[in-house]
Amino acid sequence: MKASASFRLVAPDTGEAYAPDAPRWRSASGALLDLDIQPVFDPDLMRRRPPGMWRYLEALPLLDPDRRIELGETATPLVPLRLDGQEVHVKLDYLFPSGSYKDRGAALLISHARALGIGQVVQDSSGNAGCAVAQYCAAAGIACDIFVPGDTSPSKLRQIAAYGAQIRLVPGTREDTAAAALQAAASTYYASHVWNPFFLHGTKTFAYELCEQLDWQAPDTVVLPAGNGTLLLGCEIGFRELYAAGLIGHVPALVGVQALACAPLIVAQAPGTPGAQPAGPTLAEGIAIAAPRRQAQMLAAATGGLVGVSEAAIADTLRLLCGMGYFVEPTSAAVIAGVRQYLAERARPGERIATVLTGHGLKAADKIAKMLEMKDMLDTHPQI
Ligand SMILES: *Cc1c(COP(=O)(O)O)cnc(C)c1O
């Protein structure tokens, strides 16, 4: 088999290394794996292909590029958005086929699983990663079990089931769900967006696409969600690769956004931040990760620091976005609330800022309706 970019699997903490076609998602000693990859960028070749993540084929870790799974994941639009009087660039990743940017990672990861000849995978998710993996497994003819917490949005469960995936509801916390999936993964392939490094080499195409859409003039700052950090870590890889290839003149600062109600990174980095809780329920279910597996990597990737947003700010920003014509998930509103806070407290005049709308509002329509009715209550009780 010929690889697209040449690559191998490596465990950064222990130095263990594996061939590209090793069916591994963690090392023999149980450590996290990353990919050691030599990406190639050929601008002429790229320009001749349709827009979207696959135009960067020589920079992706694909064992069999011709057998990748495509579902029309074209380049997402980059639009200017005026927030509190300042313009930022926003990438509309909620327009992916399954309704969230998780398709970038799942498309690459499940293409890899198929190239390995894997017939069954397990995965765990609070919703959107499960939708994306189930979608590409359906297209690839791979059986898939998705472990989800008991409180997952019903519409996301219906979407996962509609693709034909087996749903395994796990009572308890998000961490209990991860533990159950980990146990099942002992005997199958773990298509985890957290453990499996191929996912991050799909999400890195966000950075490629953004820079190409800006004529390779990288923004100064990119504001991203920080739940499990799959977009944050993908961007860290993507921008670094573009810089090493000489395609951009600097690596943007990356700012991670957490909900104050569930802010393990903020608590670890800045203990005593007012209102910051290590774990707790939040309207931003997509970033409610109390113990992110790649926390140390996320803290290193967030070179522009972290921002914590209140529940009131999330609800307020969701209302603002809907009023501007963007029907997105509450989690997406949390990221934009983080941008607004960054603009108010830390941005320099003229700073070029980019960000993302991550998930489609149709996935959480009931919750959004309730939140917008709750607005007055949130104004008087900002800690709800
Ligand atoms: C997964 C997700 C996020 C957060 O991404 P992480 O990779 O966990 O940091 C943000 N928004 C939506 C809609 C998501 O599905």
JSON list of C-alpha atoms and ligand atoms in Angstrom, two decimals, residues 94 99-102 125-129 156 193-194 199-200 203 224-233 257-258 284-289 292 298 328-333 335 356-360 363, ligand 1:
[
{"chain": "A", "resi": 94, "resn": "TYR", "atom": "CA", "xyz": [-21.83, 23.57, 11.21]},
{"chain": "A", "resi": 99, "resn": "GLY", "atom": "CA", "xyz": [-24.03, 19.01, 11.10]},
{"chain": "A", "resi": 100, "resn": "SER", "atom": "CA", "xyz": [-20.71, 19.59, 12.84]},
{"chain": "A", "resi": 101, "resn": "TYR", "atom": "CA", "xyz": [-16.99, 19.99, 12.19]},
{"chain": "A", "resi": 102, "resn": "LYS", "atom": "CA", "xyz": [-16.47, 16.48, 13.63]},
{"chain": "A", "resi": 125, "resn": "SER", "atom": "CA", "xyz": [-19.32, 10.65, 22.46]},
{"chain": "A", "resi": 126, "resn": "SER", "atom": "CA", "xyz": [-21.59, 13.23, 24.00]},
{"chain": "A", "resi": 127, "resn": "GLY", "atom": "CA", "xyz": [-23.29, 13.39, 20.60]},
{"chain": "A", "resi": 128, "resn": "ASN", "atom": "CA", "xyz": [-21.68, 14.97, 17.57]},
{"chain": "A", "resi": 129, "resn": "ALA", "atom": "CA", "xyz": [-18.58, 12.79, 17.29]},
{"chain": "A", "resi": 156, "resn": "LYS", "atom": "CA", "xyz": [-28.42, 13.32, 18.32]},
{"chain": "A", "resi": 193, "resn": "HIS", "atom": "CA", "xyz": [-11.94, 11.31, 18.49]},
{"chain": "A", "resi": 194, "resn": "VAL", "atom": "CA", "xyz": [-9.88, 11.70, 21.66]},
{"chain": "A", "resi": 199, "resn": "PHE", "atom": "CA", "xyz": [-9.03, 12.23, 13.95]},
{"chain": "A", "resi": 200, "resn": "LEU", "atom": "CA", "xyz": [-6.73, 15.18, 14.65]},
{"chain": "A", "resi": 203, "resn": "THR", "atom": "CA", "xyz": [-9.48, 18.39, 11.94]},
{"chain": "A", "resi": 224, "resn": "LEU", "atom": "CA", "xyz": [-11.61, 27.67, 19.35]},
{"chain": "A", "resi": 225, "resn": "PRO", "atom": "CA", "xyz": [-13.63, 25.42, 21.68]},
{"chain": "A", "resi": 226, "resn": "ALA", "atom": "CA", "xyz": [-11.71, 23.54, 24.36]},
{"chain": "A", "resi": 227, "resn": "GLY", "atom": "CA", "xyz": [-13.71, 20.45, 25.36]},
{"chain": "A", "resi": 228, "resn": "ASN", "atom": "CA", "xyz": [-11.59, 17.48, 24.37]},
{"chain": "A", "resi": 229, "resn": "GLY", "atom": "CA", "xyz": [-9.63, 19.85, 22.15]},
{"chain": "A", "resi": 230, "resn": "THR", "atom": "CA", "xyz": [-9.98, 17.98, 18.86]},
{"chain": "A", "resi": 231, "resn": "LEU", "atom": "CA", "xyz": [-10.21, 21.20, 16.84]},
{"chain": "A", "resi": 232, "resn": "LEU", "atom": "CA", "xyz": [-7.67, 23.02, 19.02]},
{"chain": "A", "resi": 233, "resn": "LEU", "atom": "CA", "xyz": [-5.11, 20.22, 18.67]},
{"chain": "A", "resi": 257, "resn": "VAL", "atom": "CA", "xyz": [-12.87, 28.63, 25.23]},
{"chain": "A", "resi": 258, "resn": "GLN", "atom": "CA", "xyz": [-14.43, 26.72, 28.13]},
{"chain": "A", "resi": 284, "resn": "ALA", "atom": "CA", "xyz": [-22.57, 24.02, 26.21]},
{"chain": "A", "resi": 285, "resn": "GLU", "atom": "CA", "xyz": [-22.91, 20.21, 26.27]},
{"chain": "A", "resi": 286, "resn": "GLY", "atom": "CA", "xyz": [-20.36, 19.77, 23.48]},
{"chain": "A", "resi": 287, "resn": "ILE", "atom": "CA", "xyz": [-17.51, 21.11, 25.63]},
{"chain": "A", "resi": 288, "resn": "ALA", "atom": "CA", "xyz": [-18.65, 19.70, 29.00]},
{"chain": "A", "resi": 289, "resn": "ILE", "atom": "CA", "xyz": [-15.54, 17.54, 29.42]},
{"chain": "A", "resi": 292, "resn": "PRO", "atom": "CA", "xyz": [-9.90, 15.76, 28.90]},
{"chain": "A", "resi": 298, "resn": "MET", "atom": "CA", "xyz": [-4.33, 21.27, 25.02]},
{"chain": "A", "resi": 328, "resn": "VAL", "atom": "CA", "xyz": [-26.33, 26.98, 15.83]},
{"chain": "A", "resi": 329, "resn": "GLU", "atom": "CA", "xyz": [-25.93, 24.81, 18.91]},
{"chain": "A", "resi": 330, "resn": "PRO", "atom": "CA", "xyz": [-25.52, 26.36, 22.36]},
{"chain": "A", "resi": 331, "resn": "THR", "atom": "CA", "xyz": [-21.96, 25.00, 22.36]},
{"chain": "A", "resi": 332, "resn": "SER", "atom": "CA", "xyz": [-21.22, 27.05, 19.25]},
{"chain": "A", "resi": 333, "resn": "ALA", "atom": "CA", "xyz": [-22.64, 30.11, 20.99]},
{"chain": "A", "resi": 335, "resn": "VAL", "atom": "CA", "xyz": [-17.27, 29.83, 21.49]},
{"chain": "A", "resi": 356, "resn": "VAL", "atom": "CA", "xyz": [-15.76, 28.88, 14.05]},
{"chain": "A", "resi": 357, "resn": "LEU", "atom": "CA", "xyz": [-19.43, 27.94, 14.31]},
{"chain": "A", "resi": 358, "resn": "THR", "atom": "CA", "xyz": [-19.14, 24.27, 15.22]},
{"chain": "A", "resi": 359, "resn": "GLY", "atom": "CA", "xyz": [-22.59, 22.63, 15.33]},
{"chain": "A", "resi": 360, "resn": "HIS", "atom": "CA", "xyz": [-25.99, 23.01, 13.67]},
{"chain": "A", "resi": 363, "resn": "LYS", "atom": "CA", "xyz": [-29.40, 19.17, 16.59]},
{"chain": "B", "resi": 1, "resn": "LIG", "atom": "C1", "xyz": [-17.19, 18.46, 19.83]},
{"chain": "B", "resi": 1, "resn": "LIG", "atom": "C2", "xyz": [-17.78, 19.83, 19.77]},
{"chain": "B", "resi": 1, "resn": "LIG", "atom": "C3", "xyz": [-17.11, 20.94, 20.28]},
{"chain": "B", "resi": 1, "resn": "LIG", "atom": "C4", "xyz": [-15.87, 20.86, 21.09]},
{"chain": "B", "resi": 1, "resn": "LIG", "atom": "O1", "xyz": [-14.85, 20.22, 20.53]},
{"chain": "B", "resi": 1, "resn": "LIG", "atom": "P1", "xyz": [-13.69, 19.51, 21.36]},
{"chain": "B", "resi": 1, "resn": "LIG", "atom": "O2", "xyz": [-12.97, 18.82, 20.33]},
{"chain": "B", "resi": 1, "resn": "LIG", "atom": "O3", "xyz": [-14.30, 18.58, 22.36]},
{"chain": "B", "resi": 1, "resn": "LIG", "atom": "O4", "xyz": [-12.91, 20.57, 22.03]},
{"chain": "B", "resi": 1, "resn": "LIG", "atom": "C5", "xyz": [-17.68, 22.18, 20.08]},
{"chain": "B", "resi": 1, "resn": "LIG", "atom": "N1", "xyz": [-18.85, 22.35, 19.46]},
{"chain": "B", "resi": 1, "resn": "LIG", "atom": "C6", "xyz": [-19.54, 21.29, 19.00]},
{"chain": "B", "resi": 1, "resn": "LIG", "atom": "C7", "xyz": [-20.87, 21.53, 18.35]},
{"chain": "B", "resi": 1, "resn": "LIG", "atom": "C8", "xyz": [-19.02, 20.01, 19.12]},
{"chain": "B", "resi": 1, "resn": "LIG", "atom": "O5", "xyz": [-19.71, 18.98, 18.63]}
]
